[in-house]
Amino acid sequence: PLPPASGCKTSERKSRGGKAETRSRGTAKEKTLECGQIVWGLAFSAWPAAEDGDTDPACAVGLPCLVLATGLNDGQIKVWEVQTGHLLFSLLGHQDVVRDLSFAPNGSPILVSASRDKTLRVWDLSRDVLLCSGDTFLLSPGRQVQVLSGHVQWVYCCSISPDCSMLCSAAGEKSALLWSMRSYTLIRRLEGHQSSVVSCDFSPDSALLVTASYDACVIMWDPYTGEQLRTLRHVPLHSTLDSSSEIHTSSLRSVCFSPEGLYLATVADDRLLRIWALELRSPVAFAPMTNGLCCMYFPHGGFIATGTRDGHVQFWTAPRVLSSLKHLCRKALRTFLTTYQVLALPIPRKLKEFLTYRTF
């Protein structure tokens, strides 16, 4: 393995798995990246393959590798090569905690960071920046492309649309902001929540956007028009609450789409993980959990990971679904057609409503 970069430590320990595991997988190890600061945000991405002639490639020549960006308490972002634990570089610019990170889903080396300094920053990890260290000048990847200002509170969450055309950000405000990833300008404010918006996510075809708020509601939006399509209300289940519970027990913490785009997962303060089907207004499944803060679907579906305040990550079996041919066609079309382009098609009105998620 490559030696860890100066200032950060990589520790490994052998797994306690049995002999059968060792025979089938080799010597499994757990790796810890020592960042030296509280880690608030994480994002994975594939790193481009190294080319012949690279003097210090992060990956083997011709092979892509996995990188992890970590958002830290001091405002730094550290980018690691996962397999070796090698620190590739640090990104400097934020003045406070980096709360969330989002890589461009199309594999381009664009990273967006959200911070308590009330800004979002866009980084191009393929571009070199000249650094001065004493009398030495060094080329380091990671040029800051843009600073997005518009929030008046801490920015909690950022999400890039799968087609990489839009960025949504949520702060301690009643509105979410929608930005253009092409011009880095504000498209619109999404107003409709009654309390702070804390989480947001795009559907896999970029046709829908969901926001979750402390007001115990998830709002489903058409990001192209700003129209509210549906509101999912978190009604407390009395059997899960005790007499000391407060009025805001259903405050939402996180929302995310399933990979095929037919389900949502939400985590709320009423000690429940909920699974919602898009066409229904009530959950199709519940799971009891405490101190939940965030949730994320496994990329290929079937499982959900949740993070908690007490430092645990739990995994849950999620409903598996075979997408209908209608949904697959809609998803394929909406991947490259905006709402306005669909509405301009010479097709029946009911088909337009289906393709724009006005009917499910």
mmCIF file of C-alpha atoms in Angstrom:
data_model
loop_
_atom_site.group_PDB
_atom_site.id
_atom_site.type_symbol
_atom_site.label_atom_id
_atom_site.label_comp_id
_atom_site.label_asym_id
_atom_site.label_seq_id
_atom_site.Cartn_x
_atom_site.Cartn_y
_atom_site.Cartn_z
ATOM 1 C CA PRO A 1 0.000 0.000 0.000
ATOM 2 C CA LEU A 2 1.050 3.597 -0.555
ATOM 3 C CA PRO A 3 2.192 5.373 2.626
ATOM 4 C CA PRO A 4 -0.366 7.728 4.151
ATOM 5 C CA ALA A 5 0.102 11.409 3.416
ATOM 6 C CA SER A 6 1.698 13.641 5.992
ATOM 7 C CA GLY A 7 -0.630 14.817 8.725
ATOM 8 C CA CYS A 8 -3.128 11.957 8.447
ATOM 9 C CA LYS A 9 -2.906 8.375 9.615
ATOM 10 C CA THR A 10 -4.295 5.194 8.143
ATOM 11 C CA SER A 11 -4.768 2.293 10.516
ATOM 12 C CA GLU A 12 -5.734 -1.266 9.668
ATOM 13 C CA ARG A 13 -6.808 -4.249 11.706
ATOM 14 C CA LYS A 14 -7.485 -7.809 10.706
ATOM 15 C CA SER A 15 -11.062 -8.949 10.592
ATOM 16 C CA ARG A 16 -12.278 -11.464 13.179
ATOM 17 C CA GLY A 17 -13.898 -13.533 10.454
ATOM 18 C CA GLY A 18 -13.429 -17.299 10.532
ATOM 19 C CA LYS A 19 -11.136 -19.469 8.446
ATOM 20 C CA ALA A 20 -13.755 -19.981 5.757
ATOM 21 C CA GLU A 21 -13.934 -16.228 5.212
ATOM 22 C CA THR A 22 -10.150 -16.022 5.058
ATOM 23 C CA ARG A 23 -9.949 -18.769 2.473
ATOM 24 C CA SER A 24 -12.614 -17.217 0.265
ATOM 25 C CA ARG A 25 -11.653 -13.565 0.538
ATOM 26 C CA GLY A 26 -8.027 -13.512 1.596
ATOM 27 C CA THR A 27 -7.018 -11.667 4.746
ATOM 28 C CA ALA A 28 -9.872 -9.213 5.225
ATOM 29 C CA LYS A 29 -8.973 -5.969 6.945
ATOM 30 C CA GLU A 30 -10.883 -3.026 8.315
ATOM 31 C CA LYS A 31 -9.406 0.372 7.477
ATOM 32 C CA THR A 32 -9.693 3.613 9.418
ATOM 33 C CA LEU A 33 -8.907 6.983 7.886
ATOM 34 C CA GLU A 34 -7.711 9.362 10.589
ATOM 35 C CA CYS A 35 -8.833 12.818 9.491
ATOM 36 C CA GLY A 36 -7.900 14.682 12.666
ATOM 37 C CA GLN A 37 -11.292 16.430 12.736
ATOM 38 C CA ILE A 38 -14.962 15.556 13.225
ATOM 39 C CA VAL A 39 -16.277 14.146 9.934
ATOM 40 C CA TRP A 40 -19.662 15.616 8.963
ATOM 41 C CA GLY A 41 -20.040 14.689 5.304
ATOM 42 C CA LEU A 42 -19.034 11.824 3.000
ATOM 43 C CA ALA A 43 -19.226 11.245 -0.760
ATOM 44 C CA PHE A 44 -17.865 8.448 -2.972
ATOM 45 C CA SER A 45 -16.888 8.687 -6.628
ATOM 46 C CA ALA A 46 -14.922 6.742 -9.216
ATOM 47 C CA TRP A 47 -11.553 8.336 -9.994
ATOM 48 C CA PRO A 48 -10.384 8.387 -13.619
ATOM 49 C CA ALA A 49 -7.838 5.747 -14.596
ATOM 50 C CA ALA A 50 -4.173 6.703 -14.511
ATOM 51 C CA GLU A 51 -2.316 7.085 -17.785
ATOM 52 C CA ASP A 52 1.151 5.916 -18.825
ATOM 53 C CA GLY A 53 3.710 8.482 -17.780
ATOM 54 C CA ASP A 54 1.965 9.634 -14.602
ATOM 55 C CA THR A 55 4.649 10.085 -11.976
ATOM 56 C CA ASP A 56 2.474 9.442 -8.938
ATOM 57 C CA PRO A 57 -0.806 7.888 -10.013
ATOM 58 C CA ALA A 58 -3.483 7.364 -7.371
ATOM 59 C CA CYS A 59 -4.664 4.274 -9.253
ATOM 60 C CA ALA A 60 -3.153 1.508 -11.304
ATOM 61 C CA VAL A 61 -2.603 2.452 -14.946
ATOM 62 C CA GLY A 62 -5.762 1.895 -16.967
ATOM 63 C CA LEU A 63 -7.936 1.101 -13.940
ATOM 64 C CA PRO A 64 -10.380 3.484 -12.232
ATOM 65 C CA CYS A 65 -10.425 3.527 -8.456
ATOM 66 C CA LEU A 66 -12.771 4.650 -5.710
ATOM 67 C CA VAL A 67 -12.215 7.951 -3.930
ATOM 68 C CA LEU A 68 -13.883 9.263 -0.781
ATOM 69 C CA ALA A 69 -14.340 12.958 0.000
ATOM 70 C CA THR A 70 -14.688 13.832 3.684
ATOM 71 C CA GLY A 71 -16.155 17.102 4.967
ATOM 72 C CA LEU A 72 -14.484 18.156 8.204
ATOM 73 C CA ASN A 73 -15.218 20.278 11.233
ATOM 74 C CA ASP A 74 -12.518 22.861 10.402
ATOM 75 C CA GLY A 75 -13.858 23.567 6.893
ATOM 76 C CA GLN A 76 -11.396 21.349 5.039
ATOM 77 C CA ILE A 77 -12.337 18.673 2.519
ATOM 78 C CA LYS A 78 -9.925 15.736 2.337
ATOM 79 C CA VAL A 79 -10.060 13.397 -0.649
ATOM 80 C CA TRP A 80 -8.804 9.828 -0.126
ATOM 81 C CA GLU A 81 -8.057 6.831 -2.316
ATOM 82 C CA VAL A 82 -10.145 4.178 -0.626
ATOM 83 C CA GLN A 83 -8.194 1.010 -1.410
ATOM 84 C CA THR A 84 -4.843 2.268 -0.096
ATOM 85 C CA GLY A 85 -6.018 4.887 2.414
ATOM 86 C CA HIS A 86 -3.742 7.402 0.670
ATOM 87 C CA LEU A 87 -4.661 11.069 1.123
ATOM 88 C CA LEU A 88 -4.780 12.494 -2.401
ATOM 89 C CA PHE A 89 -5.230 16.165 -1.513
ATOM 90 C CA SER A 90 -7.108 18.676 0.646
ATOM 91 C CA LEU A 91 -9.512 21.357 -0.568
ATOM 92 C CA LEU A 92 -9.385 24.661 1.302
ATOM 93 C CA GLY A 93 -11.895 27.496 1.114
ATOM 94 C CA HIS A 94 -14.802 26.968 3.514
ATOM 95 C CA GLN A 95 -14.740 28.993 6.727
ATOM 96 C CA ASP A 96 -16.826 26.602 8.838
ATOM 97 C CA VAL A 97 -17.988 22.971 9.079
ATOM 98 C CA VAL A 98 -18.433 21.186 5.733
ATOM 99 C CA ARG A 99 -21.834 19.617 6.331
ATOM 100 C CA ASP A 100 -22.503 17.741 3.076
ATOM 101 C CA LEU A 101 -20.802 16.686 -0.173
ATOM 102 C CA SER A 102 -22.113 15.589 -3.563
ATOM 103 C CA PHE A 103 -20.156 14.293 -6.573
ATOM 104 C CA ALA A 104 -21.564 14.770 -10.066
ATOM 105 C CA PRO A 105 -23.393 11.492 -10.866
ATOM 106 C CA ASN A 106 -22.098 11.343 -14.453
ATOM 107 C CA GLY A 107 -18.572 10.424 -13.368
ATOM 108 C CA SER A 108 -17.068 13.853 -14.066
ATOM 109 C CA PRO A 109 -14.660 15.077 -11.361
ATOM 110 C CA ILE A 110 -17.038 17.800 -10.109
ATOM 111 C CA LEU A 111 -17.658 17.985 -6.357
ATOM 112 C CA VAL A 112 -20.116 20.294 -4.572
ATOM 113 C CA SER A 113 -19.732 21.045 -0.869
ATOM 114 C CA ALA A 114 -22.237 22.591 1.562
ATOM 115 C CA SER A 115 -21.088 24.370 4.698
ATOM 116 C CA ARG A 116 -22.128 26.131 7.849
ATOM 117 C CA ASP A 117 -20.455 29.226 6.371
ATOM 118 C CA LYS A 118 -23.759 29.535 4.412
ATOM 119 C CA THR A 119 -22.156 28.854 1.022
ATOM 120 C CA LEU A 120 -21.878 26.021 -1.463
ATOM 121 C CA ARG A 121 -18.618 25.567 -3.354
ATOM 122 C CA VAL A 122 -18.072 23.803 -6.666
ATOM 123 C CA TRP A 123 -14.716 22.051 -7.173
ATOM 124 C CA ASP A 124 -13.176 20.583 -10.320
ATOM 125 C CA LEU A 125 -10.857 17.833 -9.119
ATOM 126 C CA SER A 126 -9.300 17.393 -12.556
ATOM 127 C CA ARG A 127 -7.788 20.877 -12.590
ATOM 128 C CA ASP A 128 -4.447 21.669 -11.014
ATOM 129 C CA VAL A 129 -3.857 24.647 -8.770
ATOM 130 C CA LEU A 130 -0.426 26.121 -8.021
ATOM 131 C CA LEU A 131 0.450 26.047 -4.325
ATOM 132 C CA CYS A 132 3.397 27.792 -2.679
ATOM 133 C CA SER A 133 5.149 26.036 0.216
ATOM 134 C CA GLY A 134 8.141 28.095 1.303
ATOM 135 C CA ASP A 135 10.359 28.409 -1.770
ATOM 136 C CA THR A 136 8.688 25.451 -3.482
ATOM 137 C CA PHE A 137 5.773 25.575 -5.914
ATOM 138 C CA LEU A 138 3.566 22.489 -6.154
ATOM 139 C CA LEU A 139 0.740 21.501 -8.468
ATOM 140 C CA SER A 140 -2.236 20.147 -6.509
ATOM 141 C CA PRO A 141 -5.573 18.950 -7.954
ATOM 142 C CA GLY A 142 -8.818 20.589 -6.964
ATOM 143 C CA ARG A 143 -9.535 24.057 -8.303
ATOM 144 C CA GLN A 144 -12.491 25.924 -6.827
ATOM 145 C CA VAL A 145 -14.796 26.726 -9.725
ATOM 146 C CA GLN A 146 -17.589 28.695 -8.073
ATOM 147 C CA VAL A 147 -18.931 29.913 -4.733
ATOM 148 C CA LEU A 148 -22.743 29.854 -4.518
ATOM 149 C CA SER A 149 -24.188 32.373 -2.062
ATOM 150 C CA GLY A 150 -27.877 32.836 -1.311
ATOM 151 C CA HIS A 151 -28.618 31.032 1.943
ATOM 152 C CA VAL A 152 -28.865 33.014 5.182
ATOM 153 C CA GLN A 153 -28.549 29.942 7.444
ATOM 154 C CA TRP A 154 -26.198 26.959 7.682
ATOM 155 C CA VAL A 155 -26.377 24.791 4.572
ATOM 156 C CA TYR A 156 -27.256 21.225 5.585
ATOM 157 C CA CYS A 157 -27.658 19.337 2.337
ATOM 158 C CA CYS A 158 -26.786 19.438 -1.363
ATOM 159 C CA SER A 159 -27.843 17.126 -4.186
ATOM 160 C CA ILE A 160 -26.860 17.155 -7.874
ATOM 161 C CA SER A 161 -29.468 15.909 -10.346
ATOM 162 C CA PRO A 162 -28.512 12.686 -12.181
ATOM 163 C CA ASP A 163 -28.432 14.562 -15.512
ATOM 164 C CA CYS A 164 -26.018 17.057 -13.861
ATOM 165 C CA SER A 165 -28.104 20.056 -14.932
ATOM 166 C CA MET A 166 -29.349 21.134 -11.479
ATOM 167 C CA LEU A 167 -28.244 21.393 -7.870
ATOM 168 C CA CYS A 168 -30.595 21.586 -4.890
ATOM 169 C CA SER A 169 -29.478 22.882 -1.504
ATOM 170 C CA ALA A 170 -31.249 22.935 1.852
ATOM 171 C CA ALA A 171 -30.404 25.113 4.857
ATOM 172 C CA GLY A 172 -32.111 26.072 8.104
ATOM 173 C CA GLU A 173 -34.736 27.940 6.074
ATOM 174 C CA LYS A 174 -38.307 27.257 4.948
ATOM 175 C CA SER A 175 -37.280 27.220 1.276
ATOM 176 C CA ALA A 176 -34.846 25.085 -0.720
ATOM 177 C CA LEU A 177 -32.726 26.637 -3.461
ATOM 178 C CA LEU A 178 -32.440 25.220 -6.970
ATOM 179 C CA TRP A 179 -29.292 26.124 -8.941
ATOM 180 C CA SER A 180 -28.154 25.643 -12.529
ATOM 181 C CA MET A 181 -25.048 23.465 -12.782
ATOM 182 C CA ARG A 182 -24.318 24.979 -16.201
ATOM 183 C CA SER A 183 -24.330 28.683 -15.308
ATOM 184 C CA TYR A 184 -24.025 28.361 -11.491
ATOM 185 C CA THR A 185 -26.929 30.775 -11.038
ATOM 186 C CA LEU A 186 -30.051 30.492 -8.899
ATOM 187 C CA ILE A 187 -33.005 29.075 -10.856
ATOM 188 C CA ARG A 188 -35.695 29.434 -8.183
ATOM 189 C CA ARG A 189 -36.601 29.166 -4.522
ATOM 190 C CA LEU A 190 -38.879 26.255 -3.687
ATOM 191 C CA GLU A 191 -41.310 27.609 -1.094
ATOM 192 C CA GLY A 192 -43.988 25.519 0.593
ATOM 193 C CA HIS A 193 -42.590 24.137 3.848
ATOM 194 C CA GLN A 194 -43.571 25.584 7.224
ATOM 195 C CA SER A 195 -40.220 24.946 8.921
ATOM 196 C CA SER A 196 -36.542 24.363 8.118
ATOM 197 C CA VAL A 197 -35.758 22.191 5.084
ATOM 198 C CA VAL A 198 -33.020 19.740 6.045
ATOM 199 C CA SER A 199 -32.752 17.155 3.254
ATOM 200 C CA CYS A 200 -33.297 16.868 -0.514
ATOM 201 C CA ASP A 201 -32.871 14.305 -3.286
ATOM 202 C CA PHE A 202 -33.540 13.948 -7.028
ATOM 203 C CA SER A 203 -35.230 10.978 -8.653
ATOM 204 C CA PRO A 204 -32.976 8.805 -10.865
ATOM 205 C CA ASP A 205 -34.430 10.369 -14.041
ATOM 206 C CA SER A 206 -34.078 13.963 -12.681
ATOM 207 C CA ALA A 207 -37.828 14.516 -13.221
ATOM 208 C CA LEU A 208 -38.686 14.768 -9.512
ATOM 209 C CA LEU A 209 -37.179 16.459 -6.485
ATOM 210 C CA VAL A 210 -38.117 15.728 -2.873
ATOM 211 C CA THR A 211 -37.452 17.924 0.154
ATOM 212 C CA ALA A 212 -37.854 16.984 3.828
ATOM 213 C CA SER A 213 -38.468 19.450 6.627
ATOM 214 C CA TYR A 214 -38.816 19.784 10.373
ATOM 215 C CA ASP A 215 -42.509 20.449 9.635
ATOM 216 C CA ALA A 216 -42.893 16.643 9.314
ATOM 217 C CA CYS A 217 -43.662 16.830 5.586
ATOM 218 C CA VAL A 218 -41.972 15.643 2.414
ATOM 219 C CA ILE A 219 -42.846 17.714 -0.651
ATOM 220 C CA MET A 220 -42.446 16.247 -4.119
ATOM 221 C CA TRP A 221 -41.618 18.917 -6.732
ATOM 222 C CA ASP A 222 -41.247 19.205 -10.465
ATOM 223 C CA PRO A 223 -37.806 20.893 -10.491
ATOM 224 C CA TYR A 224 -38.326 22.278 -14.011
ATOM 225 C CA THR A 225 -41.536 24.171 -13.224
ATOM 226 C CA GLY A 226 -41.330 24.537 -9.434
ATOM 227 C CA GLU A 227 -44.770 22.941 -9.079
ATOM 228 C CA GLN A 228 -45.657 20.968 -5.936
ATOM 229 C CA LEU A 229 -46.878 17.551 -7.064
ATOM 230 C CA ARG A 230 -47.538 15.784 -3.760
ATOM 231 C CA THR A 231 -47.084 16.172 0.003
ATOM 232 C CA LEU A 232 -46.370 13.198 2.257
ATOM 233 C CA ARG A 233 -47.252 13.892 5.900
ATOM 234 C CA HIS A 234 -45.603 12.002 8.746
ATOM 235 C CA VAL A 235 -48.382 11.130 11.157
ATOM 236 C CA PRO A 236 -47.015 9.851 14.510
ATOM 237 C CA LEU A 237 -47.817 6.290 15.478
ATOM 238 C CA HIS A 238 -48.846 6.547 19.126
ATOM 239 C CA SER A 239 -47.566 3.072 19.949
ATOM 240 C CA THR A 240 -44.021 4.222 19.258
ATOM 241 C CA LEU A 241 -44.138 7.313 21.471
ATOM 242 C CA ASP A 242 -43.888 7.675 25.225
ATOM 243 C CA SER A 243 -45.447 10.232 27.560
ATOM 244 C CA SER A 244 -42.334 12.416 27.505
ATOM 245 C CA SER A 245 -42.442 12.901 23.730
ATOM 246 C CA GLU A 246 -42.660 16.465 22.497
ATOM 247 C CA ILE A 247 -44.787 18.003 19.775
ATOM 248 C CA HIS A 248 -42.024 17.801 17.141
ATOM 249 C CA THR A 249 -41.475 14.043 17.371
ATOM 250 C CA SER A 250 -42.095 13.650 13.639
ATOM 251 C CA SER A 251 -39.490 16.210 12.582
ATOM 252 C CA LEU A 252 -37.803 14.832 9.491
ATOM 253 C CA ARG A 253 -34.062 14.332 9.205
ATOM 254 C CA SER A 254 -33.481 12.699 5.819
ATOM 255 C CA VAL A 255 -35.152 11.605 2.577
ATOM 256 C CA CYS A 256 -33.808 9.613 -0.373
ATOM 257 C CA PHE A 257 -35.052 7.959 -3.585
ATOM 258 C CA SER A 258 -34.659 4.252 -4.335
ATOM 259 C CA PRO A 259 -32.439 3.442 -7.359
ATOM 260 C CA GLU A 260 -35.348 2.606 -9.671
ATOM 261 C CA GLY A 261 -37.255 5.715 -8.579
ATOM 262 C CA LEU A 262 -40.456 4.087 -7.294
ATOM 263 C CA TYR A 263 -39.881 4.377 -3.520
ATOM 264 C CA LEU A 264 -38.764 6.944 -0.960
ATOM 265 C CA ALA A 265 -37.143 6.339 2.412
ATOM 266 C CA THR A 266 -37.481 8.830 5.274
ATOM 267 C CA VAL A 267 -36.006 9.072 8.756
ATOM 268 C CA ALA A 268 -37.852 11.074 11.407
ATOM 269 C CA ASP A 269 -37.506 11.828 15.116
ATOM 270 C CA ASP A 270 -40.463 9.594 16.001
ATOM 271 C CA ARG A 271 -38.083 6.594 15.951
ATOM 272 C CA LEU A 272 -39.229 5.231 12.625
ATOM 273 C CA LEU A 273 -37.726 4.546 9.244
ATOM 274 C CA ARG A 274 -40.518 4.740 6.658
ATOM 275 C CA ILE A 275 -40.706 3.431 3.095
ATOM 276 C CA TRP A 276 -43.133 5.177 0.749
ATOM 277 C CA ALA A 277 -44.379 4.174 -2.695
ATOM 278 C CA LEU A 278 -44.646 7.166 -5.031
ATOM 279 C CA GLU A 279 -48.262 6.504 -5.966
ATOM 280 C CA LEU A 280 -49.465 6.221 -2.343
ATOM 281 C CA ARG A 281 -49.835 8.849 0.370
ATOM 282 C CA SER A 282 -49.152 6.495 3.284
ATOM 283 C CA PRO A 283 -46.046 4.383 4.037
ATOM 284 C CA VAL A 284 -45.851 0.803 2.793
ATOM 285 C CA ALA A 285 -43.309 -0.293 5.431
ATOM 286 C CA PHE A 286 -41.932 0.798 8.814
ATOM 287 C CA ALA A 287 -38.854 -0.078 10.857
ATOM 288 C CA PRO A 288 -38.195 1.011 14.459
ATOM 289 C CA MET A 289 -34.947 2.923 14.956
ATOM 290 C CA THR A 290 -33.686 5.485 17.449
ATOM 291 C CA ASN A 291 -31.531 8.581 17.021
ATOM 292 C CA GLY A 292 -31.751 8.401 13.213
ATOM 293 C CA LEU A 293 -30.094 11.201 11.234
ATOM 294 C CA CYS A 294 -29.666 10.039 7.640
ATOM 295 C CA CYS A 295 -30.591 7.311 5.171
ATOM 296 C CA MET A 296 -29.292 6.084 1.835
ATOM 297 C CA TYR A 297 -30.331 3.296 -0.546
ATOM 298 C CA PHE A 298 -27.802 0.720 -1.714
ATOM 299 C CA PRO A 299 -27.064 1.650 -5.376
ATOM 300 C CA HIS A 300 -28.594 -1.565 -6.712
ATOM 301 C CA GLY A 301 -31.609 -1.517 -4.395
ATOM 302 C CA GLY A 302 -32.836 -4.015 -1.816
ATOM 303 C CA PHE A 303 -31.121 -2.435 1.197
ATOM 304 C CA ILE A 304 -31.123 0.878 3.069
ATOM 305 C CA ALA A 305 -28.335 2.191 5.304
ATOM 306 C CA THR A 306 -29.204 4.563 8.156
ATOM 307 C CA GLY A 307 -26.863 6.617 10.310
ATOM 308 C CA THR A 308 -27.525 7.531 13.928
ATOM 309 C CA ARG A 309 -26.412 10.061 16.525
ATOM 310 C CA ASP A 310 -24.798 7.345 18.613
ATOM 311 C CA GLY A 311 -22.338 6.463 15.863
ATOM 312 C CA HIS A 312 -24.003 3.413 14.302
ATOM 313 C CA VAL A 313 -24.786 2.550 10.709
ATOM 314 C CA GLN A 314 -27.631 0.055 10.390
ATOM 315 C CA PHE A 315 -28.742 -1.861 7.292
ATOM 316 C CA TRP A 316 -32.347 -2.705 6.485
ATOM 317 C CA THR A 317 -33.996 -4.913 3.905
ATOM 318 C CA ALA A 318 -36.089 -2.738 1.585
ATOM 319 C CA PRO A 319 -38.989 -3.764 -0.642
ATOM 320 C CA ARG A 320 -37.751 -5.012 -3.994
ATOM 321 C CA VAL A 321 -39.798 -4.139 -7.038
ATOM 322 C CA LEU A 322 -39.835 -5.122 -10.674
ATOM 323 C CA SER A 323 -40.403 -1.885 -12.572
ATOM 324 C CA SER A 324 -43.310 -1.903 -14.988
ATOM 325 C CA LEU A 325 -42.632 -1.388 -18.675
ATOM 326 C CA LYS A 326 -44.565 1.908 -18.418
ATOM 327 C CA HIS A 327 -42.267 3.196 -15.676
ATOM 328 C CA LEU A 328 -39.124 2.058 -17.499
ATOM 329 C CA CYS A 329 -40.253 3.917 -20.636
ATOM 330 C CA ARG A 330 -41.079 7.025 -18.611
ATOM 331 C CA LYS A 331 -37.739 6.888 -16.836
ATOM 332 C CA ALA A 332 -35.872 6.470 -20.130
ATOM 333 C CA LEU A 333 -37.685 9.421 -21.717
ATOM 334 C CA ARG A 334 -37.395 11.727 -18.698
ATOM 335 C CA THR A 335 -33.669 11.097 -18.467
ATOM 336 C CA PHE A 336 -33.163 13.371 -21.483
ATOM 337 C CA LEU A 337 -36.457 15.323 -21.792
ATOM 338 C CA THR A 338 -37.418 18.238 -19.544
ATOM 339 C CA THR A 339 -41.006 18.808 -18.441
ATOM 340 C CA TYR A 340 -41.397 21.562 -21.013
ATOM 341 C CA GLN A 341 -40.133 19.298 -23.803
ATOM 342 C CA VAL A 342 -42.621 16.583 -22.791
ATOM 343 C CA LEU A 343 -45.497 19.070 -22.766
ATOM 344 C CA ALA A 344 -44.552 20.148 -26.303
ATOM 345 C CA LEU A 345 -44.804 16.607 -27.683
ATOM 346 C CA PRO A 346 -47.764 15.846 -30.018
ATOM 347 C CA ILE A 347 -49.151 13.120 -27.753
ATOM 348 C CA PRO A 348 -52.419 12.680 -25.770
ATOM 349 C CA ARG A 349 -52.873 14.732 -22.590
ATOM 350 C CA LYS A 350 -53.099 11.671 -20.330
ATOM 351 C CA LEU A 351 -49.762 10.440 -21.627
ATOM 352 C CA LYS A 352 -48.217 13.838 -20.944
ATOM 353 C CA GLU A 353 -49.583 13.715 -17.384
ATOM 354 C CA PHE A 354 -48.083 10.284 -16.855
ATOM 355 C CA LEU A 355 -44.691 11.294 -18.243
ATOM 356 C CA THR A 356 -44.591 14.384 -16.019
ATOM 357 C CA TYR A 357 -45.655 12.448 -12.890
ATOM 358 C CA ARG A 358 -48.975 14.291 -12.625
ATOM 359 C CA THR A 359 -50.529 10.824 -12.462
ATOM 360 C CA PHE A 360 -48.648 7.877 -11.062
#
